[in-house]
C-alpha cells in the first residue's frame, strides 16, 4: 500500500492507494511544518488509520512549507506514526501540483488559489521557480491579488457605483469593517481571496471581467514569461484557476501559451503519477 498526502496550511487530504486505486481517503488539519508543532502533526497523522499487518511500501507527502529542515520535521513525524513504512518522501506542494497536472511530461505547473506559484518541470522534478513573493508585492493571478484589484476598483471609480453597495451588503460589511479586515485583522490574504465568491457571480459586468483578465495577464507576464518556454503546456491547480478557467485559457492564448490540465485539487493527479 502507498500513502499519498496533499497538505496545505488549512487541511491535509490523504489517500491510501493499492495498485493505483484509492481504497480510503482521510481529511485532517493542515500540517504546514512552519506553523504546526510536532505533537500536532503526530496527533493528526494518527487519524490515518492503517490496518495492522498491511505493508506500507511508500509514503509520499506533498506539503506547503516542506523545504529543507521543515521537510525533515515532517519526515520524522511520519516515521514516528508509520515506523513500518519502507520509504518516506516529503516534497513541496508545488512539486506535487506539477506531478498532478503534468504527470511524467515536461511542462509549466502553476498553483492559482489564495496565493500563486509556478515552476518549470522536467517530468520528474522542478528545474526552475520564479519566487511568487507573497500577496503584498506579488502572487499575481491569485485570489488575494484579485481581491486587491477588486476592492481598489470599487472605490476608485473603475466599477459601477451600485456594485460597491451591493458587495458590502453581500459581505455584511461596512466600509470601516472592510478596512479593518484588510489592515487590522489576521489572514488578510484569505479575506481578499474570499471576494472571488462574489466576483465569479458578476462576470457579466465587463469592467469586472476585465479585472480578472488583467490579474491572469500579470501572472503570465511576471511569472511565466521568465521561463521562456511557450512550447510547453501550462498545467494549473487551485480554485482560482479552476473557477475562471475560460478566462485563464483566453489570456494564455493572448500571451502565447497553451493551457493543459486544470484541476481544483491535485490529489487524484498525484495518485495517477504514482
CSV table of C-alpha atoms in Angstrom, one decimal:
chain,number,residue,atom,x,y,z
A,1,UNK,CA,0.0,0.0,0.0
A,2,UNK,CA,1.1,3.6,-0.7
A,3,UNK,CA,0.0,6.6,1.3
A,4,UNK,CA,-0.1,9.9,-0.6
A,5,UNK,CA,-0.9,13.2,1.1
A,6,UNK,CA,-1.6,16.7,-0.2
A,7,UNK,CA,-1.1,19.1,2.7
A,8,UNK,CA,-1.8,22.9,3.0
A,9,UNK,CA,-2.0,25.2,5.9
A,10,UNK,CA,-5.7,24.6,6.4
A,11,UNK,CA,-6.3,20.9,5.6
A,12,UNK,CA,-4.5,17.7,4.5
A,13,UNK,CA,-6.0,15.2,2.1
A,14,UNK,CA,-4.7,11.6,2.5
A,15,UNK,CA,-5.2,8.7,0.1
A,16,UNK,CA,-4.5,5.1,0.8
A,17,UNK,CA,-3.7,3.6,-2.5
A,18,UNK,CA,-3.5,-0.1,-3.6
A,19,UNK,CA,-2.4,-0.8,-7.2
A,20,UNK,CA,-3.1,2.8,-8.3
A,21,UNK,CA,-6.6,2.7,-6.8
A,22,UNK,CA,-7.7,4.8,-3.9
A,23,UNK,CA,-9.1,2.5,-1.2
A,24,UNK,CA,-9.5,5.1,1.5
A,25,UNK,CA,-9.5,8.8,1.9
A,26,UNK,CA,-9.0,10.8,5.1
A,27,UNK,CA,-9.0,14.5,5.8
A,28,UNK,CA,-7.0,16.1,8.7
A,29,UNK,CA,-5.8,19.5,9.7
A,30,UNK,CA,-3.2,21.3,7.6
A,31,UNK,CA,0.3,20.2,8.5
A,32,UNK,CA,2.5,23.1,7.4
A,33,UNK,CA,5.6,22.4,9.4
A,34,UNK,CA,6.5,26.1,9.6
A,35,UNK,CA,3.4,26.7,11.9
A,36,UNK,CA,2.4,23.2,13.1
A,37,UNK,CA,4.4,21.7,16.0
A,38,UNK,CA,5.5,18.1,16.1
A,39,UNK,CA,2.9,17.0,18.6
A,40,UNK,CA,0.0,18.3,16.5
A,41,UNK,CA,1.4,16.7,13.3
A,42,UNK,CA,1.8,13.3,15.0
A,43,UNK,CA,-1.7,13.6,16.5
A,44,UNK,CA,-3.3,14.4,13.1
A,45,UNK,CA,-1.3,11.7,11.3
A,46,UNK,CA,-2.6,9.1,13.7
A,47,UNK,CA,-6.1,9.7,12.3
A,48,UNK,CA,-4.9,8.0,9.1
A,49,UNK,CA,-5.6,4.5,10.4
A,50,UNK,CA,-3.9,1.6,8.6
A,51,UNK,CA,-5.0,-2.0,9.4
A,52,UNK,CA,-2.4,-4.0,11.3
A,53,UNK,CA,-0.4,-6.3,9.0
A,54,UNK,CA,-0.8,-4.0,6.0
A,55,UNK,CA,2.6,-3.4,4.3
A,56,UNK,CA,3.2,0.3,3.5
A,57,UNK,CA,5.6,0.3,0.7
A,58,UNK,CA,5.9,4.1,0.5
A,59,UNK,CA,4.6,7.4,1.8
A,60,UNK,CA,4.6,10.4,-0.4
A,61,UNK,CA,3.8,13.6,1.4
A,62,UNK,CA,3.5,16.9,-0.6
A,63,UNK,CA,3.0,19.9,1.6
A,64,UNK,CA,3.1,23.7,2.0
A,65,UNK,CA,6.3,24.7,3.8
A,66,UNK,CA,8.1,21.5,3.1
A,67,UNK,CA,11.6,22.6,2.3
A,68,UNK,CA,15.0,21.9,4.0
A,69,UNK,CA,14.7,21.5,7.7
A,70,UNK,CA,10.9,21.7,7.6
A,71,UNK,CA,10.8,18.6,5.4
A,72,UNK,CA,13.0,16.8,8.0
A,73,UNK,CA,10.4,17.7,10.7
A,74,UNK,CA,7.6,16.2,8.7
A,75,UNK,CA,9.6,13.1,7.8
A,76,UNK,CA,10.4,12.5,11.5
A,77,UNK,CA,6.8,12.7,12.5
A,78,UNK,CA,5.8,10.3,9.7
A,79,UNK,CA,8.5,7.9,10.8
A,80,UNK,CA,7.1,8.0,14.4
A,81,UNK,CA,3.5,7.3,13.2
A,82,UNK,CA,4.3,4.8,10.4
A,83,UNK,CA,7.5,3.0,11.5
A,84,UNK,CA,6.7,0.1,9.2
A,85,UNK,CA,6.9,2.2,6.1
A,86,UNK,CA,9.6,1.1,3.7
A,87,UNK,CA,10.1,4.5,2.2
A,88,UNK,CA,9.1,8.0,3.2
A,89,UNK,CA,9.3,11.0,0.8
A,90,UNK,CA,8.5,14.6,1.7
A,91,UNK,CA,8.2,17.1,-1.1
A,92,UNK,CA,6.8,20.7,-1.6
A,93,UNK,CA,3.2,21.2,-2.6
A,94,UNK,CA,4.5,22.8,-5.8
A,95,UNK,CA,6.2,19.6,-6.9
A,96,UNK,CA,3.0,17.7,-6.0
A,97,UNK,CA,1.0,20.1,-8.2
A,98,UNK,CA,3.4,19.7,-11.0
A,99,UNK,CA,3.2,15.9,-10.9
A,100,UNK,CA,-0.6,16.1,-10.7
A,101,UNK,CA,-1.1,18.3,-13.8
A,102,UNK,CA,2.0,17.4,-15.9
A,103,UNK,CA,2.4,13.8,-15.0
A,104,UNK,CA,5.7,12.4,-16.4
A,105,UNK,CA,5.9,15.0,-19.2
A,106,UNK,CA,7.7,18.4,-19.1
A,107,UNK,CA,5.5,21.4,-18.5
A,108,UNK,CA,5.0,24.6,-16.6
A,109,UNK,CA,3.0,23.9,-13.5
A,110,UNK,CA,1.1,26.6,-11.6
A,111,UNK,CA,-0.8,27.0,-8.3
A,112,UNK,CA,-3.6,29.6,-8.6
A,113,UNK,CA,-5.5,29.6,-5.3
A,114,UNK,CA,-5.4,32.1,-2.4
A,115,UNK,CA,-1.8,32.6,-3.4
A,116,UNK,CA,0.1,31.7,-6.6
A,117,UNK,CA,3.2,29.9,-7.6
A,118,UNK,CA,4.8,28.4,-10.7
A,119,UNK,CA,7.6,26.2,-11.8
A,120,UNK,CA,9.4,24.7,-14.8
A,121,UNK,CA,9.1,21.0,-14.5
A,122,UNK,CA,11.1,18.3,-16.4
A,123,UNK,CA,8.7,15.4,-16.0
A,124,UNK,CA,10.1,14.4,-12.6
A,125,UNK,CA,11.5,17.4,-10.7
A,126,UNK,CA,11.3,21.2,-10.6
A,127,UNK,CA,14.1,22.7,-12.6
A,128,UNK,CA,13.2,26.4,-12.2
A,129,UNK,CA,10.9,28.5,-9.9
A,130,UNK,CA,10.2,32.2,-10.1
A,131,UNK,CA,9.6,33.4,-6.5
A,132,UNK,CA,5.9,34.5,-6.1
A,133,UNK,CA,6.9,37.0,-3.4
A,134,UNK,CA,3.6,36.8,-1.4
A,135,UNK,CA,0.4,38.7,-1.7
A,136,UNK,CA,1.6,42.1,-0.6
A,137,UNK,CA,4.0,42.6,-3.5
A,138,UNK,CA,3.5,39.5,-5.7
A,139,UNK,CA,1.2,36.5,-6.0
A,140,UNK,CA,-0.1,37.7,-9.4
A,141,UNK,CA,-3.0,35.7,-10.6
A,142,UNK,CA,-4.1,34.6,-7.2
A,143,UNK,CA,-7.3,35.1,-5.3
A,144,UNK,CA,-5.6,37.6,-2.9
A,145,UNK,CA,-4.3,39.6,-5.8
A,146,UNK,CA,-7.7,39.6,-7.5
A,147,UNK,CA,-9.3,40.8,-4.2
A,148,UNK,CA,-6.9,43.7,-4.1
A,149,UNK,CA,-7.7,44.7,-7.6
A,150,UNK,CA,-11.5,44.4,-7.0
A,151,UNK,CA,-11.7,46.4,-3.8
A,152,UNK,CA,-9.4,49.1,-5.1
A,153,UNK,CA,-11.6,49.3,-8.3
A,154,UNK,CA,-14.8,49.5,-6.2
A,155,UNK,CA,-13.6,52.7,-4.6
A,156,UNK,CA,-11.6,54.3,-7.5
A,157,UNK,CA,-14.5,54.5,-9.9
A,158,UNK,CA,-13.5,51.6,-12.1
A,159,UNK,CA,-16.6,49.6,-11.4
A,160,UNK,CA,-20.3,50.6,-11.4
A,161,UNK,CA,-21.1,52.7,-8.3
A,162,UNK,CA,-24.0,50.4,-7.5
A,163,UNK,CA,-21.6,47.4,-7.2
A,164,UNK,CA,-19.9,49.0,-4.1
A,165,UNK,CA,-23.1,48.9,-2.0
A,166,UNK,CA,-24.1,45.6,-3.4
A,167,UNK,CA,-20.8,44.0,-2.4
A,168,UNK,CA,-20.9,45.5,1.1
A,169,UNK,CA,-24.4,44.1,1.6
A,170,UNK,CA,-23.4,40.7,0.2
A,171,UNK,CA,-20.4,40.6,2.6
A,172,UNK,CA,-22.3,42.1,5.5
A,173,UNK,CA,-19.6,44.7,6.0
A,174,UNK,CA,-19.4,48.5,6.4
A,175,UNK,CA,-16.5,50.4,4.8
A,176,UNK,CA,-14.8,50.7,8.2
A,177,UNK,CA,-15.1,46.9,8.8
A,178,UNK,CA,-13.8,46.3,5.3
A,179,UNK,CA,-10.7,48.3,6.0
A,180,UNK,CA,-10.3,46.6,9.4
A,181,UNK,CA,-10.4,43.1,7.8
A,182,UNK,CA,-7.6,44.1,5.4
A,183,UNK,CA,-5.3,46.1,7.7
A,184,UNK,CA,-6.0,45.2,11.3
A,185,UNK,CA,-7.1,41.6,11.4
A,186,UNK,CA,-5.0,38.4,10.6
A,187,UNK,CA,-5.2,36.4,7.4
A,188,UNK,CA,-5.9,39.4,5.2
A,189,UNK,CA,-4.9,37.3,2.2
A,190,UNK,CA,-7.7,34.8,2.8
A,191,UNK,CA,-10.2,37.7,3.2
A,192,UNK,CA,-9.1,39.3,0.0
A,193,UNK,CA,-9.4,35.9,-1.8
A,194,UNK,CA,-12.9,35.4,-0.5
A,195,UNK,CA,-14.1,38.3,-2.7
A,196,UNK,CA,-13.8,35.7,-5.6
A,197,UNK,CA,-17.1,34.2,-4.3
A,198,UNK,CA,-18.8,37.5,-5.3
A,199,UNK,CA,-16.8,38.2,-8.4
A,200,UNK,CA,-17.5,34.9,-10.1
A,201,UNK,CA,-21.2,35.7,-9.9
A,202,UNK,CA,-20.9,39.0,-11.7
A,203,UNK,CA,-18.7,38.3,-14.7
A,204,UNK,CA,-21.3,39.8,-17.0
A,205,UNK,CA,-20.1,43.2,-15.8
A,206,UNK,CA,-17.5,43.9,-18.4
A,207,UNK,CA,-15.1,46.0,-16.2
A,208,UNK,CA,-15.1,43.3,-13.6
A,209,UNK,CA,-14.3,40.6,-16.1
A,210,UNK,CA,-11.5,42.8,-17.4
A,211,UNK,CA,-10.0,42.8,-13.8
A,212,UNK,CA,-10.0,39.0,-13.8
A,213,UNK,CA,-8.3,39.0,-17.2
A,214,UNK,CA,-5.6,41.5,-16.1
A,215,UNK,CA,-4.9,39.6,-12.9
A,216,UNK,CA,-4.1,36.5,-15.0
A,217,UNK,CA,-2.2,38.6,-17.5
A,218,UNK,CA,0.1,39.8,-14.7
A,219,UNK,CA,0.6,36.2,-13.7
A,220,UNK,CA,1.8,35.3,-17.2
A,221,UNK,CA,4.0,38.3,-17.6
A,222,UNK,CA,5.6,38.4,-14.2
A,223,UNK,CA,6.0,34.7,-13.6
A,224,UNK,CA,5.6,32.5,-16.7
A,225,UNK,CA,7.3,34.6,-19.3
A,226,UNK,CA,10.5,34.2,-17.3
A,227,UNK,CA,10.7,30.5,-18.2
A,228,UNK,CA,11.0,31.3,-21.9
A,229,UNK,CA,9.1,28.0,-22.7
A,230,UNK,CA,5.9,28.9,-24.5
A,231,UNK,CA,6.3,25.5,-26.3
A,232,UNK,CA,5.3,23.7,-23.0
A,233,UNK,CA,1.8,23.2,-21.8
A,234,UNK,CA,0.7,25.1,-18.7
A,235,UNK,CA,-1.0,22.9,-16.0
A,236,UNK,CA,-2.9,24.6,-13.2
A,237,UNK,CA,-4.0,23.6,-9.7
A,238,UNK,CA,-6.2,25.7,-7.5
A,239,UNK,CA,-9.7,27.2,-7.0
A,240,UNK,CA,-9.0,30.4,-8.9
A,241,UNK,CA,-7.6,28.7,-11.9
A,242,UNK,CA,-10.4,26.2,-11.9
A,243,UNK,CA,-13.3,28.7,-11.4
A,244,UNK,CA,-12.1,31.1,-14.0
A,245,UNK,CA,-10.6,28.6,-16.4
A,246,UNK,CA,-12.3,30.0,-19.5
A,247,UNK,CA,-10.8,33.4,-18.9
A,248,UNK,CA,-7.5,31.9,-18.0
A,249,UNK,CA,-7.3,30.0,-21.3
A,250,UNK,CA,-8.3,33.2,-23.2
A,251,UNK,CA,-5.5,35.2,-21.6
A,252,UNK,CA,-3.0,32.3,-22.0
A,253,UNK,CA,-3.7,32.2,-25.8
A,254,UNK,CA,-3.2,36.0,-26.0
A,255,UNK,CA,0.1,35.7,-24.2
A,256,UNK,CA,1.3,32.8,-26.5
A,257,UNK,CA,0.7,29.9,-24.1
A,258,UNK,CA,-1.4,26.7,-24.2
A,259,UNK,CA,-3.2,25.6,-21.1
A,260,UNK,CA,-3.3,21.9,-20.5
A,261,UNK,CA,-4.8,20.2,-17.4
A,262,UNK,CA,-6.7,22.3,-14.8
A,263,UNK,CA,-7.8,20.8,-11.5
A,264,UNK,CA,-9.2,22.3,-8.4
A,265,UNK,CA,-7.4,19.8,-6.1
A,266,UNK,CA,-4.3,17.8,-7.0
A,267,UNK,CA,-4.6,14.6,-5.0
A,268,UNK,CA,-6.1,12.4,-7.8
A,269,UNK,CA,-3.3,13.5,-10.1
A,270,UNK,CA,-0.7,12.7,-7.5
A,271,UNK,CA,-2.1,9.2,-7.3
A,272,UNK,CA,-2.0,8.8,-11.0
A,273,UNK,CA,1.6,9.9,-11.0
A,274,UNK,CA,2.5,7.1,-8.6
